[in-house]
mmCIF file of C-alpha atoms in Angstrom:
data_model
loop_
_atom_site.group_PDB
_atom_site.id
_atom_site.type_symbol
_atom_site.label_atom_id
_atom_site.label_comp_id
_atom_site.label_asym_id
_atom_site.label_seq_id
_atom_site.Cartn_x
_atom_site.Cartn_y
_atom_site.Cartn_z
ATOM 1 C CA MET A 16 30.986 27.450 3.750
ATOM 2 C CA GLN A 17 29.128 24.604 5.562
ATOM 3 C CA ALA A 18 25.952 26.623 6.120
ATOM 4 C CA PRO A 19 25.057 27.566 2.228
ATOM 5 C CA VAL A 20 25.402 23.882 1.350
ATOM 6 C CA THR A 21 23.216 22.626 3.982
ATOM 7 C CA GLY A 22 20.997 25.210 2.934
ATOM 8 C CA LEU A 23 20.772 23.946 -0.470
ATOM 9 C CA ALA A 24 19.342 20.687 0.456
ATOM 10 C CA ASP A 25 17.173 22.502 3.014
ATOM 11 C CA GLU A 26 15.658 24.694 0.365
ATOM 12 C CA LEU A 27 15.167 21.917 -2.045
ATOM 13 C CA SER A 28 13.277 20.001 0.444
ATOM 14 C CA GLU A 29 11.008 23.005 1.060
ATOM 15 C CA ARG A 30 10.241 23.935 -2.300
ATOM 16 C CA LEU A 31 9.510 20.412 -2.991
ATOM 17 C CA VAL A 32 7.175 19.863 -0.293
ATOM 18 C CA HIS A 33 5.796 23.266 -0.705
ATOM 19 C CA SER A 34 4.829 22.356 -4.590
ATOM 20 C CA GLY A 35 2.764 19.396 -3.624
ATOM 21 C CA PHE A 36 5.395 16.616 -3.923
ATOM 22 C CA GLY A 37 5.243 13.672 -1.602
ATOM 23 C CA PRO A 38 5.333 10.930 -0.237
ATOM 24 C CA PHE A 39 9.204 10.406 -0.275
ATOM 25 C CA TYR A 40 10.997 7.267 -0.312
ATOM 26 C CA GLY A 41 14.824 6.547 -0.430
ATOM 27 C CA THR A 42 17.428 4.064 -0.356
ATOM 28 C CA PRO A 43 20.309 6.045 1.212
ATOM 29 C CA CYS A 44 23.241 7.767 -0.326
ATOM 30 C CA GLY A 45 26.294 9.903 1.013
ATOM 31 C CA ILE A 46 25.955 12.719 -1.359
ATOM 32 C CA LEU A 47 22.110 12.674 -0.671
ATOM 33 C CA ALA A 48 22.588 12.257 3.166
ATOM 34 C CA PRO A 49 21.710 16.289 3.822
ATOM 35 C CA LEU A 50 18.460 16.160 1.505
ATOM 36 C CA PHE A 51 17.711 12.765 3.336
ATOM 37 C CA THR A 52 17.812 14.755 6.814
ATOM 38 C CA ALA A 53 16.145 17.763 5.685
ATOM 39 C CA ILE A 54 13.033 15.793 3.991
ATOM 40 C CA ASP A 55 12.682 13.697 7.075
ATOM 41 C CA HIS A 56 12.574 16.560 9.241
ATOM 42 C CA ARG A 57 10.279 18.625 7.072
ATOM 43 C CA THR A 58 7.880 15.922 6.216
ATOM 44 C CA GLY A 59 9.122 12.136 6.775
ATOM 45 C CA LEU A 60 10.920 10.070 4.305
ATOM 46 C CA ARG A 61 10.305 6.163 4.057
ATOM 47 C CA PRO A 62 13.745 4.345 3.719
ATOM 48 C CA VAL A 63 13.182 1.385 1.416
ATOM 49 C CA VAL A 64 15.743 -1.134 1.160
ATOM 50 C CA ARG A 65 16.113 -1.430 -2.717
ATOM 51 C CA GLU A 66 15.812 1.276 -5.297
ATOM 52 C CA ASP A 67 13.438 -0.741 -7.776
ATOM 53 C CA ASN A 68 11.301 -1.358 -4.624
ATOM 54 C CA ALA A 69 11.200 2.300 -3.666
ATOM 55 C CA VAL A 70 10.224 2.923 -7.256
ATOM 56 C CA GLY A 71 7.566 0.350 -7.196
ATOM 57 C CA LEU A 72 6.024 2.009 -3.914
ATOM 58 C CA ALA A 73 6.250 5.433 -5.883
ATOM 59 C CA ALA A 74 4.190 4.189 -8.761
ATOM 60 C CA GLY A 75 1.365 2.642 -6.210
ATOM 61 C CA ALA A 76 1.702 6.339 -4.654
ATOM 62 C CA ALA A 77 1.205 7.884 -8.175
ATOM 63 C CA LEU A 78 -1.735 5.504 -9.126
ATOM 64 C CA ALA A 79 -3.502 6.681 -5.938
ATOM 65 C CA GLY A 80 -3.108 10.263 -6.840
ATOM 66 C CA ARG A 81 -0.068 11.831 -5.268
ATOM 67 C CA ALA A 82 3.254 13.162 -6.499
ATOM 68 C CA PRO A 83 6.069 10.803 -5.315
ATOM 69 C CA VAL A 84 9.574 11.265 -5.051
ATOM 70 C CA VAL A 85 12.463 8.688 -4.914
ATOM 71 C CA LEU A 86 15.862 9.587 -3.744
ATOM 72 C CA MET A 87 18.620 7.101 -4.725
ATOM 73 C CA GLN A 88 22.317 6.702 -5.203
ATOM 74 C CA ASN A 89 22.962 6.417 -9.536
ATOM 75 C CA SER A 90 24.201 2.867 -8.395
ATOM 76 C CA GLY A 91 20.460 2.173 -7.452
ATOM 77 C CA LEU A 92 19.671 3.567 -10.923
ATOM 78 C CA GLY A 93 20.999 0.323 -12.308
ATOM 79 C CA GLN A 94 18.920 -1.768 -10.099
ATOM 80 C CA SER A 95 16.114 0.498 -11.201
ATOM 81 C CA VAL A 96 16.125 -0.024 -14.998
ATOM 82 C CA ASN A 97 13.679 -2.588 -15.568
ATOM 83 C CA VAL A 98 11.145 -0.980 -13.332
ATOM 84 C CA LEU A 99 11.650 2.393 -15.453
ATOM 85 C CA ALA A 100 11.461 0.610 -18.521
ATOM 86 C CA SER A 101 8.685 -1.704 -18.015
ATOM 87 C CA LEU A 102 6.414 -0.065 -15.406
ATOM 88 C CA ILE A 103 6.962 3.860 -15.190
ATOM 89 C CA VAL A 104 7.426 5.152 -18.702
ATOM 90 C CA PRO A 105 4.831 2.752 -20.560
ATOM 91 C CA TYR A 106 2.431 3.086 -17.872
ATOM 92 C CA ASP A 107 3.072 6.667 -18.034
ATOM 93 C CA LEU A 108 3.519 7.146 -14.128
ATOM 94 C CA ALA A 109 4.402 10.701 -12.841
ATOM 95 C CA ILE A 110 7.213 10.438 -10.225
ATOM 96 C CA LEU A 111 10.247 12.446 -9.434
ATOM 97 C CA LEU A 112 13.723 10.466 -9.217
ATOM 98 C CA ILE A 113 16.442 12.465 -7.308
ATOM 99 C CA VAL A 114 19.690 10.508 -8.093
ATOM 100 C CA SER A 115 23.167 11.470 -6.976
ATOM 101 C CA LEU A 116 26.096 11.406 -9.541
ATOM 102 C CA ARG A 117 28.632 8.969 -7.669
ATOM 103 C CA GLY A 118 31.563 8.832 -10.086
ATOM 104 C CA ILE A 119 31.915 12.521 -11.507
ATOM 105 C CA GLN A 120 34.253 14.710 -10.024
ATOM 106 C CA PRO A 121 35.523 15.155 -7.643
ATOM 107 C CA ASP A 122 34.332 11.262 -6.832
ATOM 108 C CA ARG A 123 37.153 9.292 -8.473
ATOM 109 C CA THR A 124 36.058 5.755 -6.772
ATOM 110 C CA GLN A 125 36.829 3.539 -9.421
ATOM 111 C CA GLU A 126 33.663 1.317 -8.389
ATOM 112 C CA ASN A 127 31.488 4.402 -9.577
ATOM 113 C CA VAL A 128 33.259 5.648 -12.276
ATOM 114 C CA VAL A 129 31.263 3.461 -15.038
ATOM 115 C CA MET A 130 27.788 4.337 -13.653
ATOM 116 C CA GLY A 131 28.875 7.991 -13.302
ATOM 117 C CA ARG A 132 29.483 8.202 -16.934
ATOM 118 C CA ILE A 133 26.264 6.279 -17.952
ATOM 119 C CA THR A 134 23.758 8.187 -15.788
ATOM 120 C CA GLU A 135 22.497 10.780 -17.980
ATOM 121 C CA PRO A 136 22.660 8.850 -21.155
ATOM 122 C CA LEU A 137 20.647 5.960 -19.444
ATOM 123 C CA LEU A 138 17.981 8.227 -18.481
ATOM 124 C CA GLY A 139 17.781 9.751 -22.066
ATOM 125 C CA GLY A 140 17.694 6.515 -23.181
ATOM 126 C CA LEU A 141 14.529 5.547 -21.003
ATOM 127 C CA GLY A 142 13.181 8.746 -22.216
ATOM 128 C CA ILE A 143 13.073 10.251 -18.794
ATOM 129 C CA GLU A 144 13.742 14.289 -18.919
ATOM 130 C CA THR A 145 16.498 15.115 -16.466
ATOM 131 C CA ALA A 146 17.743 18.587 -14.829
ATOM 132 C CA THR A 147 21.326 18.616 -12.919
ATOM 133 C CA LEU A 148 21.533 20.485 -9.385
ATOM 134 C CA ASP A 149 25.252 21.791 -8.584
ATOM 135 C CA THR A 150 26.364 23.837 -5.679
ATOM 136 C CA ALA A 151 25.723 27.385 -7.716
ATOM 137 C CA ASP A 152 22.222 26.225 -8.594
ATOM 138 C CA ASP A 153 18.961 27.612 -7.520
ATOM 139 C CA ALA A 154 16.994 24.888 -5.842
ATOM 140 C CA ALA A 155 13.734 26.873 -6.317
ATOM 141 C CA ALA A 156 14.466 26.842 -10.278
ATOM 142 C CA ARG A 157 14.985 23.052 -10.015
ATOM 143 C CA ALA A 158 11.836 22.613 -7.984
ATOM 144 C CA ALA A 159 9.671 24.682 -10.350
ATOM 145 C CA TRP A 160 11.162 22.396 -13.350
ATOM 146 C CA ALA A 161 10.322 19.299 -11.247
ATOM 147 C CA HIS A 162 6.644 20.602 -10.707
ATOM 148 C CA GLU A 163 6.331 21.529 -14.170
ATOM 149 C CA VAL A 164 7.235 18.092 -15.459
ATOM 150 C CA VAL A 165 5.908 15.716 -12.825
ATOM 151 C CA VAL A 166 3.031 17.289 -11.750
ATOM 152 C CA ARG A 167 1.626 19.562 -14.454
ATOM 153 C CA GLN A 168 2.752 17.503 -17.298
ATOM 154 C CA SER A 169 2.409 14.190 -15.645
ATOM 155 C CA ARG A 170 5.651 12.703 -16.718
ATOM 156 C CA PRO A 171 8.565 11.075 -14.814
ATOM 157 C CA ALA A 172 11.353 13.258 -14.253
ATOM 158 C CA ALA A 173 14.901 12.722 -12.794
ATOM 159 C CA LEU A 174 16.972 15.669 -10.798
ATOM 160 C CA LEU A 175 20.749 14.573 -10.989
ATOM 161 C CA VAL A 176 22.730 15.856 -7.901
ATOM 162 C CA THR A 177 26.685 16.380 -8.135
ATOM 163 C CA PRO A 178 28.536 15.242 -5.468
ATOM 164 C CA ALA A 179 29.604 18.877 -4.512
ATOM 165 C CA ALA A 180 25.910 20.107 -4.541
ATOM 166 C CA PHE A 181 25.302 19.372 -0.765
ATOM 167 C CA GLY A 182 28.968 19.390 0.566
ATOM 168 C CA TRP A 183 30.081 15.710 -0.176
ATOM 169 C CA ARG A 184 33.901 15.460 -0.118
ATOM 170 C CA PRO A 185 36.015 12.386 -1.316
ATOM 171 C CA MET B 1279 -13.212 -30.701 -3.589
ATOM 172 C CA ALA B 1280 -10.782 -30.476 -6.636
ATOM 173 C CA ALA B 1281 -7.355 -29.023 -6.074
ATOM 174 C CA VAL B 1282 -6.643 -25.479 -6.896
ATOM 175 C CA ASN B 1283 -5.173 -24.450 -10.021
ATOM 176 C CA LYS B 1284 -4.101 -20.677 -11.024
ATOM 177 C CA SER B 1285 -7.519 -20.166 -12.841
ATOM 178 C CA SER B 1286 -9.660 -21.008 -9.925
ATOM 179 C CA ALA B 1287 -7.409 -19.288 -7.486
ATOM 180 C CA ILE B 1288 -7.760 -16.020 -9.415
ATOM 181 C CA ARG B 1289 -11.621 -16.659 -9.936
ATOM 182 C CA ALA B 1290 -11.722 -17.032 -6.327
ATOM 183 C CA VAL B 1291 -9.969 -13.595 -5.800
ATOM 184 C CA ILE B 1292 -12.239 -11.729 -8.269
ATOM 185 C CA GLU B 1293 -15.314 -13.269 -6.793
ATOM 186 C CA ALA B 1294 -14.278 -12.373 -3.156
ATOM 187 C CA THR B 1295 -13.659 -8.880 -3.919
ATOM 188 C CA SER B 1296 -15.741 -5.903 -5.211
ATOM 189 C CA GLU B 1297 -13.928 -2.286 -5.609
ATOM 190 C CA GLU B 1298 -10.508 -3.197 -3.778
ATOM 191 C CA PRO B 1299 -7.608 -2.358 -5.697
ATOM 192 C CA ILE B 1300 -6.064 -5.688 -6.792
ATOM 193 C CA VAL B 1301 -2.302 -5.915 -8.351
ATOM 194 C CA PHE B 1302 -1.982 -8.828 -10.510
ATOM 195 C CA THR B 1303 1.534 -9.932 -10.992
ATOM 196 C CA THR B 1304 3.268 -10.286 -14.616
ATOM 197 C CA GLY B 1305 2.791 -13.865 -16.672
ATOM 198 C CA TYR B 1306 -0.105 -15.613 -16.691
ATOM 199 C CA ALA B 1307 -2.062 -13.948 -13.378
ATOM 200 C CA CYS B 1308 -2.785 -10.993 -15.407
ATOM 201 C CA ARG B 1309 -3.732 -12.629 -18.562
ATOM 202 C CA ILE B 1310 -6.452 -14.858 -16.409
ATOM 203 C CA ALA B 1311 -7.655 -11.963 -14.184
ATOM 204 C CA GLN B 1312 -8.698 -10.091 -17.628
ATOM 205 C CA ASP B 1313 -9.983 -13.197 -19.277
ATOM 206 C CA VAL B 1314 -12.187 -13.955 -15.973
ATOM 207 C CA LEU B 1315 -13.730 -10.414 -15.417
ATOM 208 C CA ASP B 1316 -11.799 -7.243 -16.643
ATOM 209 C CA ARG B 1317 -12.767 -4.488 -13.988
ATOM 210 C CA PRO B 1318 -11.116 -1.110 -13.443
ATOM 211 C CA ASN B 1319 -10.022 -1.929 -9.866
ATOM 212 C CA HIS B 1320 -7.379 -4.687 -11.485
ATOM 213 C CA PHE B 1321 -4.121 -3.491 -12.182
ATOM 214 C CA TYR B 1322 -2.165 -5.700 -14.735
ATOM 215 C CA MET B 1323 1.478 -5.670 -13.937
ATOM 216 C CA THR B 1324 2.697 -6.710 -17.449
ATOM 217 C CA GLY B 1325 6.312 -6.133 -16.777
ATOM 218 C CA SER B 1326 8.650 -5.390 -13.823
ATOM 219 C CA MET B 1327 8.541 -8.931 -12.510
ATOM 220 C CA GLY B 1328 8.785 -9.031 -8.560
ATOM 221 C CA LEU B 1329 7.437 -5.604 -7.638
ATOM 222 C CA ALA B 1330 3.771 -6.339 -7.690
ATOM 223 C CA SER B 1331 3.612 -6.294 -3.845
ATOM 224 C CA SER B 1332 5.710 -3.117 -3.894
ATOM 225 C CA ILE B 1333 3.127 -1.234 -6.271
ATOM 226 C CA ALA B 1334 0.368 -2.404 -3.815
ATOM 227 C CA ILE B 1335 2.377 -1.508 -0.699
ATOM 228 C CA GLY B 1336 2.186 1.989 -2.357
ATOM 229 C CA ILE B 1337 -1.436 1.930 -2.877
ATOM 230 C CA ALA B 1338 -2.176 0.558 0.539
ATOM 231 C CA GLU B 1339 -0.136 3.210 2.394
ATOM 232 C CA GLN B 1340 -1.560 6.014 0.424
ATOM 233 C CA THR B 1341 -5.292 5.213 0.433
ATOM 234 C CA GLY B 1342 -5.298 3.536 3.835
ATOM 235 C CA ARG B 1343 -7.594 0.734 2.313
ATOM 236 C CA PRO B 1344 -7.289 -2.856 2.045
ATOM 237 C CA THR B 1345 -5.489 -3.617 -0.997
ATOM 238 C CA VAL B 1346 -4.820 -7.008 -2.581
ATOM 239 C CA VAL B 1347 -1.814 -8.236 -4.772
ATOM 240 C CA VAL B 1348 -1.896 -11.604 -6.363
ATOM 241 C CA ASP B 1349 1.953 -12.920 -6.630
ATOM 242 C CA GLY B 1350 3.598 -15.636 -7.908
ATOM 243 C CA ASP B 1351 6.446 -17.830 -6.578
ATOM 244 C CA GLY B 1352 8.732 -16.878 -9.338
ATOM 245 C CA SER B 1353 7.874 -13.372 -8.807
ATOM 246 C CA LEU B 1354 7.874 -13.146 -5.235
ATOM 247 C CA LEU B 1355 11.346 -14.712 -5.160
ATOM 248 C CA MET B 1356 12.774 -12.207 -7.749
ATOM 249 C CA ASN B 1357 12.390 -9.411 -5.226
ATOM 250 C CA PRO B 1358 11.820 -10.628 -1.578
ATOM 251 C CA ALA B 1359 12.520 -7.264 -0.358
ATOM 252 C CA GLY B 1360 8.704 -6.414 -1.088
ATOM 253 C CA LEU B 1361 8.232 -8.807 2.115
ATOM 254 C CA VAL B 1362 10.647 -6.622 4.193
ATOM 255 C CA THR B 1363 9.000 -3.545 3.168
ATOM 256 C CA ALA B 1364 5.516 -4.570 3.868
ATOM 257 C CA GLY B 1365 6.413 -6.410 6.954
ATOM 258 C CA ALA B 1366 7.992 -3.402 8.529
ATOM 259 C CA LEU B 1367 4.655 -1.297 8.293
ATOM 260 C CA ALA B 1368 2.582 -2.530 11.126
ATOM 261 C CA SER B 1369 -0.722 -1.053 10.049
ATOM 262 C CA LEU B 1370 -0.721 -1.596 6.188
ATOM 263 C CA PRO B 1371 -4.091 -2.875 5.065
ATOM 264 C CA LEU B 1372 -2.452 -5.310 2.738
ATOM 265 C CA VAL B 1373 -3.657 -8.762 1.525
ATOM 266 C CA HIS B 1374 -0.513 -10.594 -0.209
ATOM 267 C CA ILE B 1375 -1.636 -13.733 -2.002
ATOM 268 C CA LEU B 1376 0.916 -16.087 -3.144
ATOM 269 C CA LEU B 1377 -0.112 -18.267 -5.851
ATOM 270 C CA ASP B 1378 2.657 -21.040 -5.329
ATOM 271 C CA ASP B 1379 2.747 -23.582 -8.345
ATOM 272 C CA GLY B 1380 6.517 -24.115 -8.006
ATOM 273 C CA HIS B 1381 7.100 -23.079 -11.848
ATOM 274 C CA TYR B 1382 7.821 -20.101 -14.010
ATOM 275 C CA THR B 1383 4.764 -21.209 -15.999
ATOM 276 C CA SER B 1384 4.661 -18.427 -18.365
ATOM 277 C CA THR B 1385 8.341 -18.922 -19.727
ATOM 278 C CA GLY B 1386 8.236 -22.513 -20.322
ATOM 279 C CA GLY B 1387 7.456 -24.162 -16.856
ATOM 280 C CA GLN B 1388 10.916 -24.108 -15.560
ATOM 281 C CA HIS B 1389 11.415 -25.193 -11.662
ATOM 282 C CA VAL B 1390 11.096 -22.332 -8.997
ATOM 283 C CA PRO B 1391 14.337 -23.143 -6.746
ATOM 284 C CA SER B 1392 12.418 -22.930 -3.928
ATOM 285 C CA TRP B 1393 12.700 -26.283 -2.566
ATOM 286 C CA GLY B 1394 14.340 -24.993 1.095
ATOM 287 C CA THR B 1395 12.193 -21.791 0.962
ATOM 288 C CA ASP B 1396 9.234 -21.740 3.816
ATOM 289 C CA PHE B 1397 7.102 -18.963 2.289
ATOM 290 C CA ALA B 1398 4.881 -18.779 5.621
ATOM 291 C CA LEU B 1399 7.963 -18.411 7.784
ATOM 292 C CA LEU B 1400 9.509 -15.990 5.384
ATOM 293 C CA ALA B 1401 6.498 -13.861 5.518
ATOM 294 C CA ARG B 1402 6.050 -14.093 9.335
ATOM 295 C CA SER B 1403 9.603 -13.113 9.916
ATOM 296 C CA CYS B 1404 9.499 -10.282 7.939
ATOM 297 C CA GLY B 1405 6.765 -8.692 10.186
ATOM 298 C CA TYR B 1406 3.614 -10.025 8.606
ATOM 299 C CA ALA B 1407 0.989 -9.890 11.113
ATOM 300 C CA ARG B 1408 -1.287 -13.006 9.701
ATOM 301 C CA VAL B 1409 -0.099 -15.807 7.594
ATOM 302 C CA LYS B 1410 -2.445 -18.439 6.539
ATOM 303 C CA ARG B 1411 -2.028 -21.609 4.288
ATOM 304 C CA ILE B 1412 -4.669 -22.321 1.674
ATOM 305 C CA GLU B 1413 -5.476 -25.366 -0.346
ATOM 306 C CA ARG B 1414 -8.933 -24.948 -1.716
ATOM 307 C CA ALA B 1415 -10.791 -22.571 -3.637
ATOM 308 C CA GLY B 1416 -13.469 -22.048 -1.536
ATOM 309 C CA ASP B 1417 -11.203 -21.212 1.295
ATOM 310 C CA LEU B 1418 -9.351 -18.668 -0.505
ATOM 311 C CA THR B 1419 -12.939 -16.789 -1.454
ATOM 312 C CA ALA B 1420 -13.959 -16.771 2.114
ATOM 313 C CA THR B 1421 -10.547 -15.682 3.679
ATOM 314 C CA VAL B 1422 -9.904 -12.939 1.051
ATOM 315 C CA ARG B 1423 -13.836 -11.938 1.558
ATOM 316 C CA THR B 1424 -13.246 -11.310 5.288
ATOM 317 C CA MET B 1425 -9.540 -9.727 4.698
ATOM 318 C CA ALA B 1426 -10.797 -7.468 1.934
ATOM 319 C CA ALA B 1427 -13.333 -6.164 4.367
ATOM 320 C CA THR B 1428 -11.386 -5.934 7.744
ATOM 321 C CA CYS B 1429 -7.547 -6.334 6.791
ATOM 322 C CA ALA B 1430 -5.496 -3.761 8.986
ATOM 323 C CA ALA B 1431 -2.127 -5.353 9.042
ATOM 324 C CA PRO B 1432 0.006 -7.050 6.431
ATOM 325 C CA THR B 1433 -1.502 -10.293 5.735
ATOM 326 C CA PHE B 1434 0.032 -13.304 3.906
ATOM 327 C CA LEU B 1435 -2.180 -16.051 2.083
ATOM 328 C CA HIS B 1436 0.089 -18.930 0.831
ATOM 329 C CA CYS B 1437 -2.233 -20.617 -1.925
ATOM 330 C CA VAL B 1438 -0.697 -23.858 -2.950
ATOM 331 C CA LEU B 1439 -1.659 -24.925 -6.584
ATOM 332 C CA THR B 1440 -1.436 -28.515 -7.374
ATOM 333 C CA GLY B 1441 -4.251 -28.555 -9.832
ATOM 334 C CA GLU B 1442 -3.886 -28.860 -13.631
ATOM 335 C CA ASP B 1443 -4.504 -25.604 -15.640
ATOM 336 C CA GLN B 1444 -6.610 -24.502 -18.092
ATOM 337 C CA PRO B 1445 -5.107 -23.217 -21.704
ATOM 338 C CA VAL B 1446 -4.158 -19.814 -21.083
ATOM 339 C CA PRO B 1447 -6.048 -16.573 -22.369
ATOM 340 C CA PRO B 1448 -4.488 -14.476 -24.512
ATOM 341 C CA ARG B 1449 -1.943 -11.583 -23.636
ATOM 342 C CA VAL B 1450 -3.294 -8.292 -21.934
ATOM 343 C CA ASP B 1451 -3.807 -5.974 -24.769
ATOM 344 C CA GLY B 1452 -4.336 -2.131 -25.101
ATOM 345 C CA ASP B 1453 -2.421 0.779 -24.154
ATOM 346 C CA LEU B 1454 -0.736 0.400 -20.833
ATOM 347 C CA ALA B 1455 -0.921 4.370 -20.061
ATOM 348 C CA ALA B 1456 -4.603 4.137 -20.641
ATOM 349 C CA HIS B 1457 -4.828 1.330 -18.166
ATOM 350 C CA ALA B 1458 -3.066 2.856 -15.555
ATOM 351 C CA ALA B 1459 -5.324 5.799 -16.170
ATOM 352 C CA ARG B 1460 -8.474 3.536 -15.591
ATOM 353 C CA PHE B 1461 -7.073 2.074 -12.701
ATOM 354 C CA GLY B 1462 -5.809 5.233 -10.866
ATOM 355 C CA ALA B 1463 -9.266 6.751 -11.564
ATOM 356 C CA ALA B 1464 -10.853 3.762 -10.066
ATOM 357 C CA VAL B 1465 -8.758 4.057 -6.632
ATOM 358 C CA ARG B 1466 -8.965 7.463 -6.388
ATOM 359 C CA GLU B 1467 -12.973 7.331 -7.016
ATOM 360 C CA SER B 1468 -13.229 4.944 -4.257
ATOM 361 C CA LEU B 1469 -11.961 7.074 -1.690
ATOM 362 C CA PRO B 1470 -13.949 8.785 0.751
ATOM 363 C CA CYS B 1471 -13.924 12.596 0.034
#
């Protein structure tokens, strides 16, 4: 049981690095912890104290010609609404967000339920394309999607990660 | 010598630099810079207040080249986490210029509640290797010129503005995506192969 879910994080990190993504920035999240570890072991991940600062760093990296990735909890998406709305989208900066879905099943923590409900509509309203990664999903297919949108079409994208995807438990 | 105002400070920064990437914070800084001299190595951050230094950190880290950010006191205090982020990177070639006029000038001149804040101490305690206070435009030109050529660690220049400013030039116009594309091309072209 434990091995395959750890494997999903490992495989996603390998596919993202292999398809040219980097540098990787992140503000920690329990759901994404296995992915933080996997990316850090593979290529390095810079921890950033606030999610919108991480998005700012990624904007600079994108301007320097890279294909940056920012890992965050969806609560940090709330912190990042303005930087996405006033910098990433209007300046057309191609970055990949990997956003956990606190507040959706099996996470019933009341403080996360509202953000869980609005995460996808919020990104939709921002005009940022999304895809979701769950336990049964194929990391290779999601990495290929991210590569198509961010690297080939030069648009921002957000990969949403369910609580169960990497084995998180309430 | 006359006291520095925002326009003379920005003119000094532009005069002291050539192809180095420069990120200008939101508000009047962008508008003045565009009016003084609109170069492809200028990034006008028209929104995302507080994040000018974060963008510059990303550029400086990825290019390894001295990168300049022209910040404001209101902007810096909206997101001081940028100082923490830069200060943690000991070899980051960042020249962080704070133009401190004590006011939110572009929103009506309200006071910035910074009476208790020592900006130099704040930068130093976050890990900036070099911190300098500047009160004259000539000093700013000379310091930025030296730093733009030699900077190899986070550097903080606290420029205290006391002079009356000139009428503000028009807003940054044109398509922001095209602006980012122009700046990105300039940054990448200036990199060694």
